[in-house]
mmCIF file of C-alpha atoms in Angstrom:
data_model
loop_
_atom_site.group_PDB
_atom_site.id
_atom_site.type_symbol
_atom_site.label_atom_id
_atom_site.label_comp_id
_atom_site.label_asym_id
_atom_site.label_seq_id
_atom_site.Cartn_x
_atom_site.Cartn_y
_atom_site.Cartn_z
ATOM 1 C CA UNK A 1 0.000 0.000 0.000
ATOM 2 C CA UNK A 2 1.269 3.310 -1.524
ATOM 3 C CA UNK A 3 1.941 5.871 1.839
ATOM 4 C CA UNK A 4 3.198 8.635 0.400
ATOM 5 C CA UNK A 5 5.795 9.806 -2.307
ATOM 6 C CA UNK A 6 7.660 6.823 -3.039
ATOM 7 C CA UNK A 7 7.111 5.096 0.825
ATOM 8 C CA UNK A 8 4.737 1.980 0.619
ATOM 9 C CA UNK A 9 3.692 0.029 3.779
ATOM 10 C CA UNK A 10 4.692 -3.884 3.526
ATOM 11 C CA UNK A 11 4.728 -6.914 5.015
ATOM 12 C CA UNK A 12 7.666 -9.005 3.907
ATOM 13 C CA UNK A 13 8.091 -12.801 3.817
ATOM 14 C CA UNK A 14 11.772 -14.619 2.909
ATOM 15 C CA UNK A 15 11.753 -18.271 2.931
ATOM 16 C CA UNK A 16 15.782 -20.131 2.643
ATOM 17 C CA UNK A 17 17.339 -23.498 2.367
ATOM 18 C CA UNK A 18 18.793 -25.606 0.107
ATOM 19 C CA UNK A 19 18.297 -28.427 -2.066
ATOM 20 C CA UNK A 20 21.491 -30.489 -1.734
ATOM 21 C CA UNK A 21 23.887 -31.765 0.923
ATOM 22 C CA UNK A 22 26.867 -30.080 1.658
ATOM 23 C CA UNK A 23 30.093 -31.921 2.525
ATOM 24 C CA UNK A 24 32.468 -31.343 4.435
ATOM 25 C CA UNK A 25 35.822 -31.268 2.339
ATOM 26 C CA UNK A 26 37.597 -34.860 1.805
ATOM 27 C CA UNK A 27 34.981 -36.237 4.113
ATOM 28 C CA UNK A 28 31.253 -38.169 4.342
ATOM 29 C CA UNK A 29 30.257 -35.831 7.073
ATOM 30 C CA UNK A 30 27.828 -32.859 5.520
ATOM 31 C CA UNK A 31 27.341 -29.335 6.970
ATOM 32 C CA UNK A 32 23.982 -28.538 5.740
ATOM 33 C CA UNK A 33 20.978 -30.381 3.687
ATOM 34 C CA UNK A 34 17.668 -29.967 2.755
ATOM 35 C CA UNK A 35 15.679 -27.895 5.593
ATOM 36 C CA UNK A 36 18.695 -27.689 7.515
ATOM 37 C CA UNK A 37 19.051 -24.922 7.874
ATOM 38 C CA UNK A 38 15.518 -23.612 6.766
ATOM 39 C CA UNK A 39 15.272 -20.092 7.773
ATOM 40 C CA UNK A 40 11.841 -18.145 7.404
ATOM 41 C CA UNK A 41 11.529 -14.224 8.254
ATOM 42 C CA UNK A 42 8.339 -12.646 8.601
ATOM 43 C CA UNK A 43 8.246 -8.349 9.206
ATOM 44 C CA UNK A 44 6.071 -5.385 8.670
ATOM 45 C CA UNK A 45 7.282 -1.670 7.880
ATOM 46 C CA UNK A 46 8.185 0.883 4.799
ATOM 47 C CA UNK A 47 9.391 -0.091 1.704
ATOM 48 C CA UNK A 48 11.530 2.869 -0.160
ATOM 49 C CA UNK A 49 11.729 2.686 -3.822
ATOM 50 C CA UNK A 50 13.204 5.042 -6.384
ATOM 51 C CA UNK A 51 14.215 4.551 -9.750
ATOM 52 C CA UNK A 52 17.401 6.821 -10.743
ATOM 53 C CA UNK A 53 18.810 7.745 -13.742
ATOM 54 C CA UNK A 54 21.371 4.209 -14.291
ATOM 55 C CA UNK A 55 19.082 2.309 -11.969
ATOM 56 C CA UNK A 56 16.783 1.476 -8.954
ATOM 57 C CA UNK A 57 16.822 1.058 -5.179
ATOM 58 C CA UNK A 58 14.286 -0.243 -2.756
ATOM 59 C CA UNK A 59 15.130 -0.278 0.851
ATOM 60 C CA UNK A 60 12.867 -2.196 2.802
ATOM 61 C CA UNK A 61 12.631 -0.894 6.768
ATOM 62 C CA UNK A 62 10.697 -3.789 9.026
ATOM 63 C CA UNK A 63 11.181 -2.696 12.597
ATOM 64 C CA UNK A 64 8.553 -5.689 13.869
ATOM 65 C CA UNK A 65 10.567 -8.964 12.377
ATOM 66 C CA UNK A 66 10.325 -12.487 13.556
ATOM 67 C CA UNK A 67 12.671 -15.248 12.453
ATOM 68 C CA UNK A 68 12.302 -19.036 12.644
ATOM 69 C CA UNK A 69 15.413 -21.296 11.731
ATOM 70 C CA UNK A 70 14.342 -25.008 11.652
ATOM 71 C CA UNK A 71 17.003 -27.757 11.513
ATOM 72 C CA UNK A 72 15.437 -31.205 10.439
ATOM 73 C CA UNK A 73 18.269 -33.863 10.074
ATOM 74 C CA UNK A 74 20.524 -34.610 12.501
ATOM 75 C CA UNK A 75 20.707 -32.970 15.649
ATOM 76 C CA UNK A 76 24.298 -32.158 15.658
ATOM 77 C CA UNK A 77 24.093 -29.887 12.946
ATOM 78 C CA UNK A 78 21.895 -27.409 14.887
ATOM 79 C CA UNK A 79 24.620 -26.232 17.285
ATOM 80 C CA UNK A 80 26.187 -24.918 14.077
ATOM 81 C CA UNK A 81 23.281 -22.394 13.267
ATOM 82 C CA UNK A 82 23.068 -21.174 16.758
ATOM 83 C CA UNK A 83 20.541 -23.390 18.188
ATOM 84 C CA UNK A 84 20.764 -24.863 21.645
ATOM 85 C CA UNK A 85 21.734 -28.537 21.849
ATOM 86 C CA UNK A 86 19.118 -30.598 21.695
ATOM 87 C CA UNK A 87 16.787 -28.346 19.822
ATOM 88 C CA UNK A 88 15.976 -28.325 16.442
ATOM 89 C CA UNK A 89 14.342 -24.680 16.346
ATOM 90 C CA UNK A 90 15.109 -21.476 17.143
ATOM 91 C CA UNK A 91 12.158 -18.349 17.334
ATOM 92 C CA UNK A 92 13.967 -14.586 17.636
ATOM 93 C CA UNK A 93 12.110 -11.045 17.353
ATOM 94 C CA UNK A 94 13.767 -7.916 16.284
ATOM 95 C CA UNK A 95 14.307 -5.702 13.060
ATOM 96 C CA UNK A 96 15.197 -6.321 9.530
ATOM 97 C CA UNK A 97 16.338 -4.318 6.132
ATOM 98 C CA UNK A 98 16.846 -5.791 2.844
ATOM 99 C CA UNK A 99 18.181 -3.298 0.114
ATOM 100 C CA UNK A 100 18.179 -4.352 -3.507
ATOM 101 C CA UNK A 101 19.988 -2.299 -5.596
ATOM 102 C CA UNK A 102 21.080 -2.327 -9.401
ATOM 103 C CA UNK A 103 22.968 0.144 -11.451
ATOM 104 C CA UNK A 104 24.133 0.120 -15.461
ATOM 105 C CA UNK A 105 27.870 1.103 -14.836
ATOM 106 C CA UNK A 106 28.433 1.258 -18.636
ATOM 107 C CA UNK A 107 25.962 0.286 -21.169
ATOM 108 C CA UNK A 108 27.431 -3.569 -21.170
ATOM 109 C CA UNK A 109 28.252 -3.635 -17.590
ATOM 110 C CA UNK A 110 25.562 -4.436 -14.713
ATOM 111 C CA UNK A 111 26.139 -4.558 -11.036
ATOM 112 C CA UNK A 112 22.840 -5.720 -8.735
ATOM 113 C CA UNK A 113 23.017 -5.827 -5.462
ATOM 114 C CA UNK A 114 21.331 -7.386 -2.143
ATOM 115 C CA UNK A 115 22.098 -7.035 1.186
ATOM 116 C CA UNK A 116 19.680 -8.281 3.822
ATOM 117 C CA UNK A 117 20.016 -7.757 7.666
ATOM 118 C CA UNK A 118 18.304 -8.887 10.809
ATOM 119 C CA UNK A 119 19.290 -7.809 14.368
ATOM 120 C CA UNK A 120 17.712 -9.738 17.651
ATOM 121 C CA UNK A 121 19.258 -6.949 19.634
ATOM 122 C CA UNK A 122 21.856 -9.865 20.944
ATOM 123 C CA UNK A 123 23.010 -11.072 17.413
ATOM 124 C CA UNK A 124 23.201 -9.658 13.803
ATOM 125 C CA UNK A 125 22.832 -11.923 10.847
ATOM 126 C CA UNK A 126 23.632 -9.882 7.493
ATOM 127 C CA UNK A 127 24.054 -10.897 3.412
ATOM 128 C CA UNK A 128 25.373 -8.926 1.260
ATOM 129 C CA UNK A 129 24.940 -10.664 -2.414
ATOM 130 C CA UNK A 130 26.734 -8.775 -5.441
ATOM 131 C CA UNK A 131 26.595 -9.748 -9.172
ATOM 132 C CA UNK A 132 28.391 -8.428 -11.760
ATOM 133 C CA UNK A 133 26.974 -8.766 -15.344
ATOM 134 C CA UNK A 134 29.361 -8.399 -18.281
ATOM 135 C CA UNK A 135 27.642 -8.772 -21.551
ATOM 136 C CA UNK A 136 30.743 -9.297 -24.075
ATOM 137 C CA UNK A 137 28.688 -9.608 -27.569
ATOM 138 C CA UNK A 138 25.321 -10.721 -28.374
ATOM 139 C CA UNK A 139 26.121 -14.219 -27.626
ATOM 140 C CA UNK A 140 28.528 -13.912 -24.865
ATOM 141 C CA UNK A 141 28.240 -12.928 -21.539
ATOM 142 C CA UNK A 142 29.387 -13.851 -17.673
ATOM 143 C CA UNK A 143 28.979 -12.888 -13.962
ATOM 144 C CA UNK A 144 31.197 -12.592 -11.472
ATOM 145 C CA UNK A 145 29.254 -12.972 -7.998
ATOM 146 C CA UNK A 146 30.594 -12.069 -4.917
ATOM 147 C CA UNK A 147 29.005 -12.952 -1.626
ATOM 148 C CA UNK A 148 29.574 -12.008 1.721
ATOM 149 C CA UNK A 149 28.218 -12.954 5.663
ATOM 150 C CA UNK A 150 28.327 -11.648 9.408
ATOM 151 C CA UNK A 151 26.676 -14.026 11.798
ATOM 152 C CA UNK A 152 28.174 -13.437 15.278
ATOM 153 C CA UNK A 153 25.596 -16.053 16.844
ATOM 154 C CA UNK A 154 27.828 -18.844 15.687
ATOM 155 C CA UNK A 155 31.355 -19.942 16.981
ATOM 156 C CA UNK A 156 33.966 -17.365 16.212
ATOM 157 C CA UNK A 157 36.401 -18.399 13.058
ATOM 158 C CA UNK A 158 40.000 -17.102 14.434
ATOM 159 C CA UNK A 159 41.385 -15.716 10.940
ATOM 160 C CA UNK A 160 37.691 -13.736 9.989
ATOM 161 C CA UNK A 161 35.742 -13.825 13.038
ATOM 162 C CA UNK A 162 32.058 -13.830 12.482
ATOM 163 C CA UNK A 163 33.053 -12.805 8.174
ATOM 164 C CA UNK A 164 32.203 -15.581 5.636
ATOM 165 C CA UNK A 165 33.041 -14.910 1.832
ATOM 166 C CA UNK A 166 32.229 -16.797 -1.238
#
């Protein structure tokens, strides 16, 4: 629903996981699998979208945000998404923003952006997704994609601390 100018009032709904295992290098063991993690967010707020001259913005404001992350194979594999031993859930309240972002730097060069961020006022838990679109000719083109992650409600790594890149 418009609110004024270019503010809208929203509701927003993200739903994540994955389809495949993922191992563990050299080894049987996997660190994730289908609906584990699953991780569902759920917030109302103001949406801010503008279209400028090379491209468009939208940053999404939800100040009431919930977020379920559901674990359902092993048990073990909880304690690495932050949820108590034992458990397979974990229910957390706070605020979110996603920004999406994109932007013609030349007329055969794209970058598109997407950060996402939710705080539980104990932990933060951002993504920052970045593509790169190079269109080379008519038939040839690539992307370079470069994605990073905070989560301080996991163990500490001791060369990035709570940074993940891929």
């Amino acid at each position: 629903l418009k609110a004024f100018k270019s503010w809208y009032y929203t509701v927003d709904l993200m739903t994540k996981t994955q389809l495949l295992r993922s191992y563990q290098a050299n080894s049987s063991s996997y660190t994730s699998a289908f609906l584990s993690p699953l991780e569902t967010t759920v917030g109302v707020g103001m949406d801010y979208k503008k279209g400028l001259n090379k491209g468009n913005i939208s940053v999404n404001i939800s100040p009431l945000s919930y977020r379920y992350l559901y674990v359902s194979e092993r048990l073990m594999l909880a304690s690495r998404y932050g949820i108590k031993a034992g458990k397979r859930s974990l229910q957390e309240f706070g605020s979110k923003i996603v920004v999406n972002s994109s932007w013609n730097i030349y007329k055969n060069i794209r970058w598109t952006s997407h950060v996402d961020a939710f705080t539980s006022y104990e932990k933060v838990y951002a993504n920052w997704e970045n593509t790169f679109d190079f269109s080379i000719t008519k038939y040839l083109t690539t992307k370079i994609f470069l994605h990073g992650r905070f989560d301080d409600g996991v163990k500490r790594n001791g060369d990035w601390g709570y940074f993940q890149f891929k």
